[in-house]
Amino acid sequence: MVETTRCGFAALVGAPNAGKSTLLNRMAGAKLSIVSPKAQTTRFRVLGILMRGQTQILLVDTPGIFRPRRKLDRAMVAAAWTGSDDADVTLLLVDAQKGLTEAVQEIMERLASAGRKIWLVLNKTDLVQPETLLPLTAAITEKLAVEHVFMVSARSGKGVDDLLDNLAASLPEGPYLYPEDDLTDLPDRLLAAELVREQIFMLTHEEVPYGATVETESYKDRPDGSVRIDATIYVSRAGHKAILIGEGGQKIRQIGERARKQLSSLLERQCHLFLNVKERSGWDEERARLRAIGLDDVP
């Protein structure tokens, strides 16, 4: 008797800093999406491929949904909604600490009009008093029809197995869309750029991370099995370039060293990472730059 296989998409949607990338990494059991304490870290759709029994769960991490100003912002928000529109299940992730914010209410209104299958996932439940969770759930479900409610902590992993088991049982029957040992559909050169960008978020402050983008210029396999990666960091201001390079090149070396260690671990091979910083005013309005970081063009 052949066991039935299941396969489907689950999109993680929510306001910036709700913990979507942390939850994706926790569910997938690997570092797939960059994480930082700052909002709006994720800029494009990231797919995590997870086997759970006979089910292949395709987890879509989307950028946080917010009011866009720049072309970059508009492309990020468009990517978030596309991820939700294409999914079999939309997981609305809400930060239990912040509760029913204006941003969450706007997302709920859009989801309500789309008529999608929605599961509510309250995150960071380990950081709030348990008695606050039921009133928050009631306030949300009063305005939005949800099929299931889950209380999780992406940081500690509490409640995540229950969410995964329910997803595995509910996704449609069908063949797997990716090899069983794949972790993501993200190309290695894009993954390299993202891990460099994560370290920029972790090691610099204020507007510097938001004013920077990273592109992998070359990705070459070497005869000894290692890989050489050359990446360029584009910044919008001369002052940002100086901060990223640091005194005597100290900051850029630190960014490169930390990104290289993570890359070597993920790719399971030695990585030689070389970084270059260039000032490019207005990169976040350039179509070519947005396409290079995996975002579709928007008006």
XYZ file of C-alpha atoms in Angstrom:
299
model
C 0.000 0.000 0.000
C 1.419 3.354 -1.100
C 1.167 6.068 1.528
C -0.558 9.270 0.419
C 1.757 12.225 0.103
C 0.729 15.805 0.753
C 2.284 19.069 -0.365
C 1.254 22.697 -0.049
C 2.192 26.280 0.726
C 1.789 28.046 4.078
C 2.487 31.797 4.025
C 3.631 33.680 7.121
C 2.053 37.127 7.079
C 2.183 39.869 9.682
C 3.346 43.314 10.708
C 7.088 44.063 10.808
C 8.946 42.407 13.692
C 6.152 39.945 14.504
C 8.742 37.160 14.413
C 8.037 35.636 10.989
C 11.676 34.931 10.100
C 12.394 33.486 13.549
C 9.351 31.197 13.212
C 10.360 30.106 9.700
C 13.862 29.210 10.894
C 12.446 27.386 13.925
C 9.970 25.381 11.821
C 12.538 24.532 9.153
C 15.219 23.694 11.715
C 17.784 25.774 9.806
C 18.811 29.380 9.220
C 16.917 30.290 6.037
C 15.700 33.821 6.660
C 17.726 36.605 8.227
C 16.727 37.725 11.680
C 17.441 40.920 13.601
C 15.729 42.846 16.400
C 15.000 45.623 13.883
C 11.748 45.769 11.900
C 11.549 45.275 8.118
C 14.605 43.014 7.932
C 13.141 40.584 5.367
C 12.849 42.190 1.927
C 11.553 39.407 -0.300
C 9.791 36.061 -0.223
C 11.875 33.241 1.287
C 10.776 29.616 0.881
C 11.537 27.002 3.530
C 11.060 23.360 2.508
C 10.147 21.066 5.385
C 9.314 17.347 5.508
C 6.816 16.343 8.190
C 5.895 12.674 7.892
C 4.507 12.192 4.377
C 3.874 15.919 3.910
C 6.128 18.457 2.250
C 5.346 21.818 3.863
C 6.464 24.810 1.799
C 6.802 27.701 4.243
C 6.774 31.161 2.718
C 8.340 33.918 4.827
C 7.170 37.293 3.566
C 8.321 40.846 4.300
C 6.452 42.593 7.089
C 3.468 44.550 5.784
C 3.640 48.293 6.401
C 2.820 51.595 4.668
C 5.278 51.901 1.778
C 7.123 55.083 0.813
C 9.949 54.128 -1.539
C 9.867 51.845 -4.577
C 11.756 49.332 -2.415
C 8.983 49.499 0.195
C 6.257 49.024 -2.430
C 8.049 46.003 -3.872
C 8.421 44.483 -0.367
C 4.718 44.886 0.449
C 3.730 43.502 -2.975
C 5.924 40.445 -2.300
C 4.179 39.914 1.042
C 0.686 39.925 -0.444
C 1.713 37.724 -3.378
C 3.046 35.175 -0.902
C -0.311 35.111 0.872
C -2.411 35.034 -2.313
C -0.566 31.981 -3.629
C -0.739 29.940 -0.405
C -3.008 27.075 0.644
C -2.998 28.403 4.215
C -2.147 31.901 5.448
C -0.634 32.020 8.927
C -1.392 35.435 10.418
C 1.398 35.989 12.909
C 0.612 38.472 15.682
C 3.038 39.663 18.341
C 1.212 38.860 21.592
C 3.122 41.606 23.387
C 2.010 44.363 21.006
C -1.500 42.969 20.536
C -4.083 44.316 18.108
C -2.157 47.250 16.647
C -3.298 49.480 13.801
C -0.912 47.631 11.449
C -2.426 44.261 12.407
C -5.958 45.594 11.895
C -5.084 46.813 8.395
C -3.681 43.389 7.500
C -6.800 41.711 8.899
C -9.051 43.902 6.737
C -7.125 42.916 3.598
C -7.194 39.220 4.552
C -10.934 39.351 5.280
C -11.675 40.645 1.796
C -9.451 37.996 0.148
C -11.482 35.046 1.461
C -8.411 32.886 2.173
C -8.012 30.039 4.670
C -6.448 31.762 7.688
C -4.882 30.395 10.846
C -4.074 32.773 13.690
C -0.650 32.307 15.291
C -0.010 34.332 18.440
C 3.759 34.601 18.855
C 5.945 35.604 21.828
C 3.344 34.113 24.185
C 6.132 33.298 26.657
C 6.621 37.048 27.208
C 3.055 37.908 28.293
C 0.684 36.954 31.083
C -1.404 33.910 30.004
C -4.686 35.627 30.962
C -4.129 38.268 28.245
C -4.166 35.721 25.403
C -7.853 34.799 25.353
C -9.111 38.432 25.198
C -6.595 39.132 22.395
C -7.753 36.053 20.492
C -11.399 37.105 20.929
C -10.684 40.649 19.694
C -9.038 39.297 16.530
C -11.509 36.505 15.743
C -14.407 38.924 16.197
C -13.141 40.822 13.133
C -11.575 37.998 11.117
C -12.756 34.446 10.505
C -9.903 32.068 11.346
C -9.928 28.285 11.117
C -7.475 27.565 13.961
C -5.637 29.454 16.706
C -2.123 28.562 17.868
C -0.114 29.978 20.769
C 3.616 29.747 20.113
C 7.022 31.081 20.998
C 9.210 31.064 17.899
C 12.188 31.901 20.115
C 11.865 28.893 22.440
C 9.983 26.561 20.086
C 6.985 26.165 22.422
C 3.828 25.250 20.482
C 5.637 24.999 17.124
C 5.395 21.192 16.831
C 1.619 21.361 17.286
C 1.387 23.965 14.516
C 3.518 21.814 12.194
C 1.503 18.659 12.896
C -1.732 20.465 12.038
C -0.225 21.914 8.863
C 1.031 18.493 7.772
C -2.442 16.993 8.204
C -4.339 19.789 6.467
C -2.333 20.499 3.293
C -3.733 19.023 0.064
C -2.828 15.563 -1.223
C -0.311 15.616 -4.046
C 3.272 14.912 -5.082
C 6.259 16.729 -3.610
C 7.321 19.820 -5.544
C 10.958 19.787 -4.384
C 13.558 17.100 -3.575
C 13.071 15.848 -0.015
C 16.529 16.996 1.140
C 16.170 20.585 -0.145
C 15.913 23.290 2.535
C 15.062 26.332 0.407
C 14.666 27.515 -3.183
C 16.903 30.513 -2.447
C 19.939 30.491 -4.791
C 23.278 30.298 -2.956
C 24.417 33.664 -4.313
C 21.256 35.352 -2.956
C 21.662 33.540 0.362
C 25.235 34.881 0.570
C 24.049 38.451 0.001
C 21.331 38.070 2.646
C 23.719 36.777 5.301
C 26.024 39.745 4.697
C 23.011 42.061 4.992
C 22.017 40.403 8.262
C 25.404 41.247 9.755
C 24.983 44.863 8.611
C 21.728 44.912 10.602
C 23.406 43.363 13.633
C 26.574 45.480 13.632
C 25.382 48.935 12.517
C 22.654 51.219 13.801
C 19.891 53.690 12.975
C 19.297 54.200 9.252
C 22.510 52.522 7.981
C 21.047 48.975 7.545
C 17.932 50.325 5.807
C 20.080 52.391 3.441
C 22.168 49.405 2.347
C 21.717 46.522 -0.065
C 24.040 43.648 -0.937
C 24.606 41.999 -4.318
C 26.725 38.943 -5.029
C 28.884 39.911 -8.006
C 30.544 36.511 -8.508
C 30.213 33.028 -7.040
C 32.960 30.651 -8.168
C 33.662 27.057 -7.190
C 37.350 26.389 -6.570
C 39.255 23.170 -7.365
C 39.727 22.389 -3.648
C 35.935 22.261 -3.117
C 35.696 25.699 -1.511
C 33.858 28.661 -3.020
C 34.951 32.261 -3.633
C 32.186 34.861 -3.220
C 32.608 38.513 -4.147
C 29.821 40.799 -2.928
C 29.190 44.539 -3.162
C 27.404 46.526 -0.474
C 25.617 49.549 -1.968
C 24.872 52.437 0.390
C 22.875 55.580 -0.265
C 25.213 58.045 1.521
C 28.947 58.671 1.855
C 28.574 58.742 5.650
C 27.098 55.237 5.603
C 30.083 53.975 3.589
C 32.487 55.321 6.203
C 30.514 53.669 9.024
C 30.410 50.299 7.232
C 34.128 50.286 6.516
C 35.013 51.461 10.019
C 38.311 52.696 11.356
C 41.127 50.907 9.533
C 38.560 48.626 7.846
C 37.668 47.011 11.172
C 33.856 47.031 10.746
C 33.793 45.572 7.233
C 36.207 42.817 8.312
C 33.919 41.955 11.229
C 30.842 41.849 8.952
C 32.684 39.630 6.467
C 34.046 37.274 9.096
C 30.673 36.659 10.739
C 28.855 36.231 7.415
C 31.558 33.849 6.150
C 31.213 31.583 9.212
C 27.455 31.314 8.748
C 27.815 30.698 5.009
C 30.402 27.958 5.514
C 28.065 26.261 7.993
C 24.984 26.494 5.743
C 26.744 25.505 2.518
C 28.819 22.857 4.330
C 32.008 23.961 2.551
C 34.776 26.497 3.077
C 33.848 29.979 1.867
C 36.177 32.806 0.870
C 34.121 36.007 1.108
C 35.334 39.344 -0.274
C 33.314 42.519 0.352
C 33.374 45.881 -1.409
C 31.406 48.999 -0.370
C 30.130 51.494 -2.955
C 28.088 54.656 -2.569
C 25.067 54.650 -4.893
C 22.501 57.315 -4.090
C 18.910 56.268 -4.854
C 19.609 52.543 -5.274
C 16.264 51.812 -3.553
C 14.421 53.379 -6.507
C 16.380 51.500 -9.199
C 14.642 48.608 -10.950
C 17.901 46.734 -11.562
C 18.880 46.894 -7.883
C 15.449 45.631 -6.759
C 15.508 42.751 -9.244
C 19.017 41.856 -8.052
C 17.745 41.317 -4.495
C 14.844 39.140 -5.650
C 12.003 41.680 -5.781
C 9.623 42.050 -8.696
C 9.299 45.467 -10.270
C 6.426 47.656 -9.089
C 5.142 51.008 -10.413
